[in-house]
Every structure is written in C-alpha cells, then in structure tokens.
XYZ file of C-alpha atoms in Angstrom:
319
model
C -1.370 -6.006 -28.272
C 0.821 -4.942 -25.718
C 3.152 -1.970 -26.192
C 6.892 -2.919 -26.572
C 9.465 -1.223 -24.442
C 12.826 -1.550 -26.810
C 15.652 0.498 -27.159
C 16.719 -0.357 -30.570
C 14.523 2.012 -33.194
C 15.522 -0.015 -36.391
C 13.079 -2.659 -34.390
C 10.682 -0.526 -32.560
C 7.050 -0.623 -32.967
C 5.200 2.061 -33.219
C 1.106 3.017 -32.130
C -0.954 5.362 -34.044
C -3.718 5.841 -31.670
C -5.636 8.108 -34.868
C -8.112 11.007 -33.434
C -7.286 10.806 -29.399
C -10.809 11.095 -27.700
C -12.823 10.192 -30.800
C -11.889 6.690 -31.209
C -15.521 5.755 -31.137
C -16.225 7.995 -34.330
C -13.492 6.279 -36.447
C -15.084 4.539 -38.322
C -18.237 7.912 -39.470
C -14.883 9.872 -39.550
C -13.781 7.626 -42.133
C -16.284 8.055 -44.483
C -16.017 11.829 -45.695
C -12.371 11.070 -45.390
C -12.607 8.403 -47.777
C -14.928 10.103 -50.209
C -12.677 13.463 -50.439
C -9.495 10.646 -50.715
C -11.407 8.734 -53.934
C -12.495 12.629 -55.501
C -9.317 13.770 -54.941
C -7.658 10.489 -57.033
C -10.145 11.028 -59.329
C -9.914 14.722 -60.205
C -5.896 15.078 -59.954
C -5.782 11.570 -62.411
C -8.341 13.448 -65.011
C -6.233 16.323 -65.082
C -2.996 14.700 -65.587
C -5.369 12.627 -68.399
C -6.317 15.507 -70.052
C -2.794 17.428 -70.012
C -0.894 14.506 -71.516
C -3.391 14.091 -73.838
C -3.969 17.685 -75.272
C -0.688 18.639 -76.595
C -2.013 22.230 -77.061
C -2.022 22.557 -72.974
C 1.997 20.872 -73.332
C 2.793 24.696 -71.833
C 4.593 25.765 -68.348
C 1.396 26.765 -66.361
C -0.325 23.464 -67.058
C 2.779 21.407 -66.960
C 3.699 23.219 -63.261
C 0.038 22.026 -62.628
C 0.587 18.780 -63.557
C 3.503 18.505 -61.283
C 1.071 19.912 -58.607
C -1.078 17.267 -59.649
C 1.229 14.388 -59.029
C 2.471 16.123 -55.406
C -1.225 16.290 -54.448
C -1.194 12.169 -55.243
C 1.718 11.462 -53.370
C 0.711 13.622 -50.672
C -2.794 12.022 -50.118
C -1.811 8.578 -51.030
C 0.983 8.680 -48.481
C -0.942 9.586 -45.308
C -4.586 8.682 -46.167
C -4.621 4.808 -46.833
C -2.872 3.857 -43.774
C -5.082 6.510 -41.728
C -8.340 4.470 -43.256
C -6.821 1.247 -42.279
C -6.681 2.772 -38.851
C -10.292 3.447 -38.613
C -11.382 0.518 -40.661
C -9.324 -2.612 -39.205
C -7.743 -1.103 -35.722
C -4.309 -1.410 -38.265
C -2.828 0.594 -35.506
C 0.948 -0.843 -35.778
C 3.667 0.445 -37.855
C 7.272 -0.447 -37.780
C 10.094 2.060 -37.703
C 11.237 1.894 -41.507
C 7.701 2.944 -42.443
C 7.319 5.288 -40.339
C 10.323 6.949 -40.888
C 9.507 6.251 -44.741
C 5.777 7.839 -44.269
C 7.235 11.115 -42.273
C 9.766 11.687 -45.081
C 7.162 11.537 -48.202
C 4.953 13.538 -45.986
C 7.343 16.488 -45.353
C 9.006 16.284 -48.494
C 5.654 16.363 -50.629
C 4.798 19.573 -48.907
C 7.932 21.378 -49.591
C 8.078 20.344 -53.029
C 5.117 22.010 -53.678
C 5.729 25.018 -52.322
C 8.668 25.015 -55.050
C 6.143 24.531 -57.469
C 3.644 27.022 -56.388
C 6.854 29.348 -56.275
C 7.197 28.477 -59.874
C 3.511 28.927 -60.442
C 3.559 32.518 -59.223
C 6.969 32.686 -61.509
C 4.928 31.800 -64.838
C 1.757 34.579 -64.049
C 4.390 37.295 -63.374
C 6.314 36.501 -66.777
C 3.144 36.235 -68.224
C 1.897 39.312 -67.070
C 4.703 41.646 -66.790
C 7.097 40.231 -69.606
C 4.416 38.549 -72.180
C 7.030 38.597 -74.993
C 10.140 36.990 -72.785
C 7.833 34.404 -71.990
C 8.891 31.652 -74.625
C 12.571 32.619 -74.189
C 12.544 32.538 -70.450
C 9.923 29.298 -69.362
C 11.645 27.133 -71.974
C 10.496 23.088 -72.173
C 14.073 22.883 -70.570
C 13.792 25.756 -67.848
C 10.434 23.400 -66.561
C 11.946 20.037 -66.561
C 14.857 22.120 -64.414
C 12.721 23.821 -62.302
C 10.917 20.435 -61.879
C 14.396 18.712 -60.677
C 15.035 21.731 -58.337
C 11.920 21.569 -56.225
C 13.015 17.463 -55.551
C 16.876 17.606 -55.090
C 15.746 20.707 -52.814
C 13.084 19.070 -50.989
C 15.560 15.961 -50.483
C 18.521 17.593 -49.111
C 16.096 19.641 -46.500
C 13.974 15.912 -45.207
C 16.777 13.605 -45.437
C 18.699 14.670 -42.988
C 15.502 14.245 -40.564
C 15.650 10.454 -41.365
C 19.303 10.813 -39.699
C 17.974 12.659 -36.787
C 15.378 10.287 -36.107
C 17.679 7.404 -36.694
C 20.100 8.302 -33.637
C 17.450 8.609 -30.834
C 16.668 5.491 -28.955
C 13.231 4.764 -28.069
C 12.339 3.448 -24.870
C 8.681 2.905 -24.967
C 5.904 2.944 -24.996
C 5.956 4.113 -28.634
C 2.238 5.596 -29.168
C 1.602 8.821 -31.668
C -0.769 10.580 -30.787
C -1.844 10.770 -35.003
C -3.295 9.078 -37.516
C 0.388 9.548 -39.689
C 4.100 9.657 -38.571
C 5.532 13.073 -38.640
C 9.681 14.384 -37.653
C 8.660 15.886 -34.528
C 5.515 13.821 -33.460
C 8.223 11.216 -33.718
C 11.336 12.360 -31.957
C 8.961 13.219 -28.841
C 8.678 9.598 -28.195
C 12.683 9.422 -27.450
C 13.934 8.808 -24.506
C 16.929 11.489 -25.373
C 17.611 15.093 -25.813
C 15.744 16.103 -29.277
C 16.607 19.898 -29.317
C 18.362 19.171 -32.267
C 15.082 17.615 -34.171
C 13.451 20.686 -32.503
C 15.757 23.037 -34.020
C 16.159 21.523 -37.267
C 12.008 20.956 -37.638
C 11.018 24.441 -36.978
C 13.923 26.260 -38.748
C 14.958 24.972 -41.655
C 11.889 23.598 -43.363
C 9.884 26.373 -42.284
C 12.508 29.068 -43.178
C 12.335 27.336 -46.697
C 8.863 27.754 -46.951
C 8.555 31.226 -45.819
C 11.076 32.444 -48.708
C 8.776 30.442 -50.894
C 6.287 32.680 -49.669
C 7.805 35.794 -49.699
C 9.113 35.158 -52.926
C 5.362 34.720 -54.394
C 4.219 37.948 -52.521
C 7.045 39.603 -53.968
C 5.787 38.550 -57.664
C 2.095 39.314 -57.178
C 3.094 42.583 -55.779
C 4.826 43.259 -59.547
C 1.658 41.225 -60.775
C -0.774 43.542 -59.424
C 1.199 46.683 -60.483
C 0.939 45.709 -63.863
C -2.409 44.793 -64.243
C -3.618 48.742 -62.995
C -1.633 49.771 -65.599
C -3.116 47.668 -68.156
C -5.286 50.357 -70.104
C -7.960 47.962 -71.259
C -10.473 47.343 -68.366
C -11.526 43.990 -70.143
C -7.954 42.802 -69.936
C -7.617 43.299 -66.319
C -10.165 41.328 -65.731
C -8.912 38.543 -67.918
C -5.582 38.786 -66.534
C -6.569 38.704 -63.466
C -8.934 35.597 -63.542
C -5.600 33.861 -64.815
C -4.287 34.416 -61.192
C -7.167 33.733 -59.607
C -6.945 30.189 -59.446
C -3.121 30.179 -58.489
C -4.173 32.515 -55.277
C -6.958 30.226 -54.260
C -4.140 27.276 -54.486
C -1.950 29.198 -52.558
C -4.435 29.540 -49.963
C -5.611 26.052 -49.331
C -1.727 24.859 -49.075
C -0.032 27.479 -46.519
C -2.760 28.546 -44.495
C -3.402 24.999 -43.010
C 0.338 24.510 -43.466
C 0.973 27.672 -41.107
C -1.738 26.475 -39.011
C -0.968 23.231 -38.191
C 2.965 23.262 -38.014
C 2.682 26.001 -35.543
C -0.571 24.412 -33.680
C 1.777 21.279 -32.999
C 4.519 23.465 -31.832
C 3.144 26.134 -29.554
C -0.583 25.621 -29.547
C -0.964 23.547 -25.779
C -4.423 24.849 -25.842
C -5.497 23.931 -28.846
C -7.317 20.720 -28.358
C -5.764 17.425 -29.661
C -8.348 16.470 -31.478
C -9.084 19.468 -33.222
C -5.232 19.602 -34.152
C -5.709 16.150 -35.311
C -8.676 16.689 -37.501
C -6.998 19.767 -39.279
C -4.193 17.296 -39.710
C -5.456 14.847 -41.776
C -7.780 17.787 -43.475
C -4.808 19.162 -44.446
C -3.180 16.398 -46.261
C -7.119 16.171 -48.289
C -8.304 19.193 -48.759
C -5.336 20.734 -51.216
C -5.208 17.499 -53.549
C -9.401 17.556 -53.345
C -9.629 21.190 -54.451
C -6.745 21.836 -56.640
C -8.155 20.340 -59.392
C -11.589 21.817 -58.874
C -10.379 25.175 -58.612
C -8.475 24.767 -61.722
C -11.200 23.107 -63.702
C -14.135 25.536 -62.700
C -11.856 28.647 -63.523
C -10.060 27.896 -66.501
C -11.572 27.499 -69.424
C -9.188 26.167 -71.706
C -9.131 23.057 -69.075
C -12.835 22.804 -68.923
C -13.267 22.616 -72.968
C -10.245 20.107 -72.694
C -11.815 17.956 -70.497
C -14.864 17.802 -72.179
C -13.041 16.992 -75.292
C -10.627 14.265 -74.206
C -13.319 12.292 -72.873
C -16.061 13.006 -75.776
C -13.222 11.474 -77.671
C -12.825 8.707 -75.685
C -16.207 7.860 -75.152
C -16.641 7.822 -79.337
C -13.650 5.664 -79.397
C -14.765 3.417 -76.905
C -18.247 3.085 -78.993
C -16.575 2.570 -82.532
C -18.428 5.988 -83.236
C-alpha cells in the first residue's frame, strides 16, 4: 500500500516496518516471541490467582507484586499482539490515535513500575530494619495509596507527550523503524523542530526513573547494613533470600531499560536490528520472569500455588 504524504496527524497513517533487515525472519522471530508472550500471561495470571485467593498472602510485599503483576500484563499485552500481527499478517498499518494510544501505555507501564519496585525495596527495608513498625507503617491504606501514586505519577509525566506529539505535523512518509510506537521514534517522523520532544523524552522520564533508582540503592544500602549486624548467621541468610528475588526484578527491568533508552538516543553504532530485538525483549522478558523468579524463590508462593490449584482441581472433580 502506498505510503501517504499528509500533513494532518489526527489522519496520518503510520508504517511499522518491525525488525529492519530481518523481515524475512518474521515470521521464526515470531515464534519464541509468542511462546515467552503466552508464559508470561500464564505465569503473571496464576500469581494474581493465587494472591486473591490466599487471603494469608493479602500482605504489602505480595500485594506490591500483584500490582507488578498486572503492569507486566499491560506492558506485554500492549506492545506484543500488534508486533505478532506484524510478523504474522504484514498488519503493518496503524493510525495516529493508536499509536499515540500504544506509545502512552508503553511509557507509562514502565514508569509505573519503577514506582512499584520503589515501593518494593520500601517494604524489605521496613521489614528488615524496622520489623515492629511494619504493620503501623505499610497499612492496607498506605498500599492502596502508594498504588494510586505510582498512576497519577506516571500520568502527569506521559500525558503531556500525547500533547507534544499532537502539535507536530507529519509530512510523510510515516514509516517506524519498530515493531511498537514509541514518543521519540515518533516525533522523528515530523517534519518540524522536535527539541522539545527531545528534551522532554530524555529528561523528565528518565530523571524520574533514576530517583527511583537511587532511592532503592539508598534502601538496600540500610538493608545490607542491617543484615551484618544481624547476630544469627541463619537469619542473614533468610533475610537475605527475602531480597533476593526483589534484586533479580530490579535487574531484568532497568538494565534493558538503561540499555535501550540510551541505545535509541546516542547509540548510531549500535545496529538497528540489534536495538530492535532488545526492544521487543525488553517489553517480554520482565513480565516472563517476574513471576518465575518469585515463584522459584519464595516459598510461601510455591506452597500457595500448589494449594490453590490442588483445591481447585478437587473441586473441579467433586472430590
């Protein structure tokens, strides 16, 4: 279909062209994509299951979990069904409105997490350093707020980008480079100045981010102080596994994050491709392994698991 050349973006077409130079592997691409897509549904589903059904785990580090869990959805679910309609059916078209609507989700799932894995790291250092302030302070009501701050923050940093994106006139021909719409793969396609999308993209969301991040090395700096000077070597140990999981979360979200927001910004020699393919790895690989990670170290989810679906598999049978 030929490209359109129009000035107006409320009616602009846009191209996803998908992995640029590997358009003949689409379609094998598409495969592991769509296996790690259907595990990751499955395992972030089974944990949200098994939370809301065990009202023993109805505490803040599974309920911050459980928001994870439902970020990780929206995340995947956003970006991923589109991209296999790409490789699947050529479905390379996509108007304006869902682009813009796809970018948003996109960007706004990922900060809202990191307010979440903020709150994570919040929740190990009360539990560690302050065990008996730990009712008082992570309070049903304290969650549900800190739920409502991660999305009313998350909005007012994306929304504006909608408003940004909305005043540039497009000119044609509208391709992406990507398999998903994203602020500043879009506002390259103007035919305008974008140095304010430039500025805004880089500094604010990232600078939001990075106190995230400093913020969670600042409490696992007081975590790790006060597990040396536990005097038990046992509960070191145990203490420790109950941050182990949260670090290994923390790793699969910001390194790729880190890597591929500054890969699209200043890495020229970074092939496309390879940018590309850590792309759409990076909007898989958190909401594929979260739940793993979470299942295979903590015990109190494993034996939940097991139960809720023993249960439900007697049930089912009229045992």
């Amino acid at each position: 279909m030929p490209l359109l050349n129009l000035t107006s973006p409320t009616s602009a077409t846009f191209i996803l062209v998908g992995i640029p130079g590997m358009e003949q592997l689409h379609v094998w691409i598409s495969i592991p994509f769509c296996t790690m897509y259907l595990a990751a549904l499955l395992g972030n589903c089974v944990l949200l299951f098994t939370v809301w059904s065990e009202r023993s785990l109805h505490q803040p580090m599974y309920l911050f979990l459980s928001m994870l869990a439902v970020a990780d959805l929206t995340l995947s679910t956003t970006a991923v069904p589109k991209m296999l309609a790409l490789f699947w059916f050529r479905a390379r078209e996509i108007s304006f409105g869902a682009c813009l609507t796809q970018m948003f989700f996109l960007h706004f799932t990922c900060s809202a997490e990191s307010v979440i894995l903020l709150a994570m790291a919040f929740d190990r250092f009360i539990a560690i350093c302050h065990p008996l302030r730990y009712g008082a302070v992570l309070t049903p009501a304290a969650v549900a707020k800190t739920g409502l701050v991660a999305l009313l923050r998350s909005f007012c940093i994306i929304f504006p980008c909608i408003f940004l994106l909305k005043r540039l006139p497009f000119c044609g021909p509208n391709v992406i480079l990507h398999t998903y719409c994203e602020h500043i793969g879009i506002a390259r396609l103007a035919c305008a100045d974008i140095s304010v999308n430039l500025w805004y993209g880089l500094t604010v969301p990232l600078a939001m981010v990075m106190l995230d991040l400093v913020l969670i090395v600042v409490s696992y700096v007081f975590i790790l102080v006060a597990l040396f000077r536990l005097p038990s070597r046992t509960a070191r140990h145990k203490a420790f596994n109950t941050c182990g999981s949260h670090i290994c979360v923390l790793v699969f979200f910001y390194v790729p994050a880190a890597f591929t927001a500054l890969a699209h910004r200043f890495g020229w020699s970074i092939p496309r491709h390879v940018h590309i393919l850590l792309a759409n790895l990076y909007v898989l690989f958190p909401p594929l392994l979260n739940p793993v990670v979470y299942g295979v170290r903590t015990r109190q989810i494993r034996e939940k698991v097991v139960k809720v679906f023993v249960c439900s598999k007697s049930h089912f049978l009229g045992e």
